[in-house]
Amino acid sequence: MFFTWSDVGELSRTIRRTPFEGVSEEVRGWSYTEPPVAPTYGVKLGVSDIVPGYCETGRNIYVKYVLHARQRPNSILERGYIVHSIHENAVASAKRIILTLTKISGDTFLENFRSELDYVKNRILSRTHVYSVEEASWLIEALWRKAGFIYSGEIEKALSRSRHLSRETLVSLVSPELAEFPVDGTLVGLTPTLRIDSLLPTGLIVEIKSRPFKEEYMLTLAGYALAFESQYETPVDFGVLLQVQIDERKRDIKFYKKIVPISDDLRSSFLERRDMLMASIAENRDPGMPEICNPACPYLHVCQPRKVADKP
Ligand code: SF4
């Protein structure tokens, strides 16, 4: 989750061995003036609206944009917020500390990084209301500790190669990722304020998930790739789904990475879903409810489903 150059190398090796037939020009993001990439309606949607991972029929869109209902927080979504927030804060803090510390070493970095934990923790806890404070505190501390060890180790590794690195170079050697990278998705019918969880140097986009893996999460990567390509005219062929598996009872956190080729089929499926959901808003059409709703959904109080699954 806190990417290093070793992770980038490992991902690139796996990608080189992954079969991939390439991407057709008409489903690249820069083909936004022609179908199928050209948006069919003027509505702008977030990637997480189109692929929420909790509503099979897409009724979440109708509830949000037609009924204008408010979301109600739940512990599953708050846990995801904590994971994303720690990721963004840890990357930002590590880079700032490396740039500003008078004397840099793995030890001095770790001391400073740890001293920021309470501030970060209090800020995150002030924005969570449902997830247990005890479990949230454990999760924040565990992820922060992990980030600290990773970055201090990377600093020592870089300094052992040369003591004369500029701080900017050291930052790029220790933390090569851009966390919460902003992308304007308007050209492809998405919102102007999209955020890619992590952008890695080889042009790899990463989506972090704290809920169990679902096939549909791969569509998220297609959405971000289309937006990125439309804005920067730079191809994005692969993405990574990073699943953060958290077991609060056993106090255990595991990370699983899945390489996803952002193929023509994946792009087409995302675009079809985008168009179908845009049409449902434009026509005020209720797409109906699934057989069973997901406990991660923040609109359960609006739809009041008869059945809610035990697990997300
Ligand atoms: S409550 Fe069910 S139907 Fe309504 S938005 Fe959530 S998952 Fe979809």
Short mmCIF file of C-alpha atoms and ligand atoms in Angstrom, two decimals:
data_model
loop_
_atom_site.label_atom_id
_atom_site.label_comp_id
_atom_site.label_asym_id
_atom_site.label_seq_id
_atom_site.Cartn_x
_atom_site.Cartn_y
_atom_site.Cartn_z
CA MET A 1 0.00 0.00 0.00
CA PHE A 2 2.98 2.32 0.55
CA PHE A 3 4.65 1.69 -2.79
CA THR A 4 8.43 1.51 -3.20
CA TRP A 5 10.60 1.02 -6.27
CA SER A 6 10.81 -2.70 -5.38
CA ASP A 7 7.02 -2.88 -5.65
CA VAL A 8 7.12 -1.04 -8.99
CA GLY A 9 9.74 -3.50 -10.29
CA GLU A 10 7.74 -6.49 -9.09
CA LEU A 11 4.54 -5.19 -10.72
CA SER A 12 6.34 -4.43 -13.98
CA ARG A 13 7.80 -7.96 -14.10
CA THR A 14 4.33 -9.45 -13.66
CA ILE A 15 2.89 -7.14 -16.32
CA ARG A 16 5.54 -8.20 -18.84
CA ARG A 17 4.37 -11.82 -18.38
CA THR A 18 0.66 -10.92 -18.62
CA PRO A 19 -0.93 -11.63 -22.03
CA PHE A 20 -2.37 -8.44 -23.52
CA GLU A 21 -3.72 -7.78 -26.99
CA GLY A 22 -3.42 -4.00 -26.86
CA VAL A 23 -6.15 -1.37 -26.93
CA SER A 24 -8.15 -0.16 -29.96
CA GLU A 25 -7.95 3.55 -30.73
CA GLU A 26 -11.72 4.02 -30.50
CA VAL A 27 -11.81 3.03 -26.81
CA ARG A 28 -8.85 5.16 -25.75
CA GLY A 29 -9.83 8.14 -23.59
CA TRP A 30 -8.49 10.60 -26.16
CA SER A 31 -11.20 9.43 -28.61
CA TYR A 32 -13.74 11.38 -26.56
CA THR A 33 -15.34 13.13 -29.56
CA GLU A 34 -16.66 9.87 -31.06
CA PRO A 35 -18.80 7.00 -29.75
CA PRO A 36 -18.41 4.88 -27.71
CA VAL A 37 -16.20 7.15 -25.57
CA ALA A 38 -18.16 10.38 -26.28
CA PRO A 39 -20.66 10.89 -23.45
CA THR A 40 -24.27 10.56 -24.60
CA TYR A 41 -25.71 12.92 -21.93
CA GLY A 42 -24.49 16.09 -20.24
CA VAL A 43 -24.57 14.58 -16.71
CA LYS A 44 -21.17 14.16 -15.02
CA LEU A 45 -20.72 11.12 -12.79
CA GLY A 46 -17.99 9.98 -10.41
CA VAL A 47 -16.25 6.66 -11.11
CA SER A 48 -17.48 5.50 -7.70
CA ASP A 49 -21.06 6.43 -8.70
CA ILE A 50 -20.80 4.17 -11.75
CA VAL A 51 -18.97 1.38 -9.94
CA PRO A 52 -19.94 1.69 -6.27
CA GLY A 53 -19.30 -1.97 -5.49
CA TYR A 54 -22.50 -2.17 -3.46
CA CYS A 55 -25.48 -1.72 -5.83
CA GLU A 56 -25.93 -4.25 -8.64
CA THR A 57 -28.74 -2.41 -10.42
CA GLY A 58 -27.29 1.11 -10.15
CA ARG A 59 -30.19 2.41 -8.08
CA ASN A 60 -27.60 4.34 -6.03
CA ILE A 61 -27.41 6.78 -8.98
CA TYR A 62 -31.17 7.29 -9.04
CA VAL A 63 -31.25 7.79 -5.27
CA LYS A 64 -28.37 10.29 -5.37
CA TYR A 65 -29.13 12.30 -8.51
CA VAL A 66 -32.90 12.03 -8.92
CA LEU A 67 -34.14 11.71 -5.32
CA HIS A 68 -31.21 13.83 -4.03
CA ALA A 69 -31.04 11.66 -0.89
CA ARG A 70 -28.25 12.02 1.62
CA GLN A 71 -25.84 9.21 2.35
CA ARG A 72 -25.86 7.71 5.82
CA PRO A 73 -22.40 6.65 7.08
CA ASN A 74 -21.71 3.01 7.88
CA SER A 75 -18.72 1.27 9.40
CA ILE A 76 -17.75 -0.48 6.15
CA LEU A 77 -17.40 2.77 4.20
CA GLU A 78 -15.75 4.51 7.16
CA ARG A 79 -13.14 1.78 7.34
CA GLY A 80 -12.42 2.40 3.65
CA TYR A 81 -12.12 6.11 4.36
CA ILE A 82 -9.55 5.40 7.10
CA VAL A 83 -7.44 3.23 4.78
CA HIS A 84 -7.46 5.86 2.01
CA SER A 85 -6.81 8.67 4.42
CA ILE A 86 -3.82 6.96 6.03
CA HIS A 87 -2.41 6.16 2.61
CA GLU A 88 -2.65 9.79 1.46
CA ASN A 89 -1.38 11.25 4.76
CA ALA A 90 1.52 8.81 5.08
CA VAL A 91 2.80 9.50 1.56
CA ALA A 92 2.47 13.28 2.04
CA SER A 93 4.07 13.28 5.53
CA ALA A 94 6.97 11.07 4.44
CA LYS A 95 7.79 13.36 1.50
CA ARG A 96 7.52 16.52 3.60
CA ILE A 97 9.68 15.12 6.41
CA ILE A 98 12.40 14.03 3.99
CA LEU A 99 12.42 17.48 2.36
CA THR A 100 12.52 19.44 5.62
CA LEU A 101 14.54 17.46 8.20
CA THR A 102 17.91 19.08 8.93
CA LYS A 103 19.72 15.75 9.35
CA ILE A 104 18.22 12.80 7.54
CA SER A 105 18.61 9.14 8.45
CA GLY A 106 16.22 6.22 8.83
CA ASP A 107 16.12 6.86 12.60
CA THR A 108 15.51 10.61 12.51
CA PHE A 109 12.84 10.09 9.86
CA LEU A 110 11.07 7.43 11.92
CA GLU A 111 11.09 9.60 15.04
CA ASN A 112 9.51 12.52 13.17
CA PHE A 113 7.05 10.34 11.27
CA ARG A 114 5.84 8.73 14.51
CA SER A 115 5.41 12.14 16.15
CA GLU A 116 2.73 13.00 13.55
CA LEU A 117 0.57 9.98 14.36
CA ASP A 118 -1.56 11.62 17.07
CA TYR A 119 -2.44 14.59 14.89
CA VAL A 120 -3.38 12.36 11.93
CA LYS A 121 -5.31 9.97 14.15
CA ASN A 122 -7.36 12.70 15.82
CA ARG A 123 -8.22 14.27 12.49
CA ILE A 124 -9.37 10.97 11.01
CA LEU A 125 -11.33 10.00 14.14
CA SER A 126 -13.13 13.35 14.11
CA ARG A 127 -14.54 12.38 10.70
CA THR A 128 -15.65 8.85 11.56
CA HIS A 129 -18.85 8.34 13.52
CA VAL A 130 -19.92 4.71 13.22
CA TYR A 131 -16.79 2.54 13.05
CA SER A 132 -15.63 1.56 16.54
CA VAL A 133 -13.10 4.08 17.92
CA GLU A 134 -11.00 1.27 19.37
CA GLU A 135 -10.79 -0.59 16.06
CA ALA A 136 -10.25 2.62 14.11
CA SER A 137 -7.37 3.59 16.44
CA TRP A 138 -5.78 0.17 16.03
CA LEU A 139 -6.10 0.34 12.24
CA ILE A 140 -4.67 3.85 12.00
CA GLU A 141 -1.74 3.02 14.29
CA ALA A 142 -0.97 -0.28 12.53
CA LEU A 143 -0.93 1.28 9.05
CA TRP A 144 1.07 4.30 10.20
CA ARG A 145 3.65 2.02 11.87
CA LYS A 146 3.92 -0.02 8.70
CA ALA A 147 4.44 3.08 6.55
CA GLY A 148 7.09 4.40 8.95
CA PHE A 149 9.13 1.18 8.80
CA ILE A 150 8.87 0.97 5.01
CA TYR A 151 9.99 4.55 4.43
CA SER A 152 12.77 4.54 7.04
CA GLY A 153 14.13 1.33 5.47
CA GLU A 154 14.01 2.90 2.00
CA ILE A 155 15.84 6.00 3.28
CA GLU A 156 18.64 3.85 4.73
CA LYS A 157 18.83 1.87 1.49
CA ALA A 158 19.10 5.04 -0.62
CA LEU A 159 21.63 6.70 1.70
CA SER A 160 23.80 3.57 1.70
CA ARG A 161 24.18 4.04 -2.07
CA SER A 162 25.12 7.71 -1.83
CA ARG A 163 25.24 10.30 0.96
CA HIS A 164 25.12 13.15 -1.56
CA LEU A 165 21.60 12.84 -2.86
CA SER A 166 19.47 15.98 -3.07
CA ARG A 167 16.36 15.82 -0.92
CA GLU A 168 14.16 15.82 -4.05
CA THR A 169 16.05 12.79 -5.37
CA LEU A 170 15.75 11.07 -2.02
CA VAL A 171 11.99 11.67 -2.02
CA SER A 172 11.65 10.14 -5.47
CA LEU A 173 13.74 7.11 -4.44
CA VAL A 174 11.84 6.53 -1.19
CA SER A 175 8.25 7.12 -2.33
CA PRO A 176 7.81 6.93 -6.12
CA GLU A 177 4.00 7.14 -6.01
CA LEU A 178 1.64 10.10 -6.40
CA ALA A 179 -1.20 9.57 -3.93
CA GLU A 180 -4.72 10.84 -4.69
CA PHE A 181 -3.65 12.03 -8.14
CA PRO A 182 -6.29 14.45 -9.52
CA VAL A 183 -7.82 13.85 -12.93
CA ASP A 184 -10.46 15.86 -14.79
CA GLY A 185 -12.94 13.37 -16.25
CA THR A 186 -15.29 15.86 -17.95
CA LEU A 187 -14.29 14.95 -21.51
CA VAL A 188 -15.48 11.38 -20.94
CA GLY A 189 -18.64 12.26 -18.99
CA LEU A 190 -17.07 11.99 -15.55
CA THR A 191 -16.62 14.60 -12.82
CA PRO A 192 -13.77 17.14 -12.95
CA THR A 193 -12.53 16.15 -9.49
CA LEU A 194 -11.65 12.47 -9.87
CA ARG A 195 -8.83 11.15 -7.70
CA ILE A 196 -6.71 8.14 -8.61
CA ASP A 197 -5.70 6.43 -5.35
CA SER A 198 -2.13 6.08 -6.54
CA LEU A 199 -0.25 6.77 -9.75
CA LEU A 200 3.01 4.86 -10.15
CA PRO A 201 5.92 6.02 -12.34
CA THR A 202 5.40 3.61 -15.18
CA GLY A 203 1.92 5.05 -15.75
CA LEU A 204 0.23 2.39 -13.64
CA ILE A 205 -2.94 3.37 -11.84
CA VAL A 206 -3.82 1.80 -8.51
CA GLU A 207 -7.23 1.44 -6.91
CA ILE A 208 -7.22 0.60 -3.20
CA LYS A 209 -10.11 -1.42 -1.81
CA SER A 210 -10.79 -2.44 1.77
CA ARG A 211 -13.80 -4.60 0.86
CA PRO A 212 -13.51 -8.16 -0.54
CA PHE A 213 -12.52 -8.39 -4.21
CA LYS A 214 -15.31 -8.20 -6.80
CA GLU A 215 -15.01 -8.51 -10.58
CA GLU A 216 -16.75 -5.17 -11.04
CA TYR A 217 -13.93 -3.31 -9.27
CA MET A 218 -11.89 -3.80 -12.43
CA LEU A 219 -14.30 -1.41 -14.17
CA THR A 220 -13.10 1.32 -11.82
CA LEU A 221 -9.65 1.08 -13.39
CA ALA A 222 -11.17 1.37 -16.87
CA GLY A 223 -12.97 4.56 -15.79
CA TYR A 224 -9.81 6.18 -14.44
CA ALA A 225 -7.77 5.06 -17.44
CA LEU A 226 -10.29 6.67 -19.84
CA ALA A 227 -10.26 9.91 -17.85
CA PHE A 228 -6.45 9.97 -17.61
CA GLU A 229 -6.04 9.29 -21.32
CA SER A 230 -8.58 11.99 -22.23
CA GLN A 231 -6.75 14.61 -20.18
CA TYR A 232 -3.10 13.70 -20.75
CA GLU A 233 -3.24 11.76 -24.05
CA THR A 234 -0.97 9.18 -22.43
CA PRO A 235 -1.91 5.48 -22.73
CA VAL A 236 -2.80 3.50 -19.61
CA ASP A 237 -2.77 -0.22 -20.39
CA PHE A 238 -2.66 -1.79 -16.94
CA GLY A 239 -3.98 -1.06 -13.51
CA VAL A 240 -3.60 -2.60 -10.09
CA LEU A 241 -6.33 -3.49 -7.64
CA LEU A 242 -4.89 -3.45 -4.17
CA GLN A 243 -7.07 -5.20 -1.65
CA VAL A 244 -6.40 -4.35 1.98
CA GLN A 245 -7.83 -7.26 3.93
CA ILE A 246 -8.47 -6.25 7.51
CA ASP A 247 -9.35 -8.67 10.30
CA GLU A 248 -10.20 -6.54 13.33
CA ARG A 249 -10.74 -9.56 15.58
CA LYS A 250 -7.32 -11.07 14.88
CA ARG A 251 -5.71 -7.63 14.56
CA ASP A 252 -4.36 -8.64 11.19
CA ILE A 253 -3.90 -6.71 7.93
CA LYS A 254 -2.97 -8.33 4.62
CA PHE A 255 -2.38 -6.80 1.18
CA TYR A 256 -3.22 -8.48 -2.14
CA LYS A 257 -2.34 -6.99 -5.51
CA LYS A 258 -4.09 -7.93 -8.73
CA ILE A 259 -2.80 -6.76 -12.10
CA VAL A 260 -5.65 -5.81 -14.44
CA PRO A 261 -5.17 -5.35 -18.21
CA ILE A 262 -7.41 -2.42 -19.18
CA SER A 263 -8.66 -4.16 -22.29
CA ASP A 264 -11.19 -3.15 -24.95
CA ASP A 265 -13.84 -5.32 -23.25
CA LEU A 266 -13.29 -3.75 -19.86
CA ARG A 267 -13.45 -0.24 -21.34
CA SER A 268 -16.60 -1.06 -23.31
CA SER A 269 -18.30 -2.50 -20.22
CA PHE A 270 -17.51 0.65 -18.25
CA LEU A 271 -18.80 2.90 -21.05
CA GLU A 272 -22.01 0.88 -21.43
CA ARG A 273 -22.64 1.14 -17.72
CA ARG A 274 -21.89 4.88 -17.79
CA ASP A 275 -24.39 5.43 -20.62
CA MET A 276 -27.07 3.27 -19.03
CA LEU A 277 -26.80 5.14 -15.72
CA MET A 278 -26.70 8.56 -17.39
CA ALA A 279 -29.88 7.64 -19.28
CA SER A 280 -31.59 6.62 -16.04
CA ILE A 281 -30.88 10.09 -14.60
CA ALA A 282 -31.83 11.99 -17.77
CA GLU A 283 -35.13 10.06 -17.99
CA ASN A 284 -35.79 10.03 -14.21
CA ARG A 285 -35.96 6.24 -14.52
CA ASP A 286 -35.72 4.03 -11.44
CA PRO A 287 -33.48 1.05 -12.35
CA GLY A 288 -35.12 -1.03 -9.59
CA MET A 289 -33.63 -2.86 -6.66
CA PRO A 290 -31.45 -5.98 -6.60
CA GLU A 291 -32.69 -9.19 -4.95
CA ILE A 292 -30.46 -8.50 -2.02
CA CYS A 293 -28.76 -5.26 -0.99
CA ASN A 294 -25.25 -4.77 0.28
CA PRO A 295 -24.54 -3.69 3.88
CA ALA A 296 -21.93 -1.22 2.57
CA CYS A 297 -24.62 0.81 0.81
CA PRO A 298 -25.15 4.27 2.36
CA TYR A 299 -28.73 4.43 1.01
CA LEU A 300 -30.30 1.51 2.87
CA HIS A 301 -32.42 4.01 4.88
CA VAL A 302 -33.83 5.37 1.58
CA CYS A 303 -34.57 2.14 -0.31
CA GLN A 304 -35.39 0.10 2.81
CA PRO A 305 -34.67 -3.27 1.13
CA ARG A 306 -36.30 -6.45 2.36
CA LYS A 307 -33.00 -8.34 2.35
CA VAL A 308 -29.49 -7.15 3.20
CA ALA A 309 -26.49 -9.49 2.85
CA ASP A 310 -24.40 -10.38 5.91
CA LYS A 311 -21.16 -9.39 4.26
CA PRO A 312 -20.19 -6.60 1.80
S1 SF4 B 1 -30.28 0.15 -0.77
FE1 SF4 B 1 -30.07 -1.44 -2.32
S2 SF4 B 1 -31.12 -0.66 -4.13
FE2 SF4 B 1 -30.82 1.08 -2.76
S3 SF4 B 1 -28.93 1.96 -3.51
FE3 SF4 B 1 -28.41 0.57 -1.86
S4 SF4 B 1 -27.92 -1.40 -2.81
FE4 SF4 B 1 -28.98 -0.11 -4.32
#
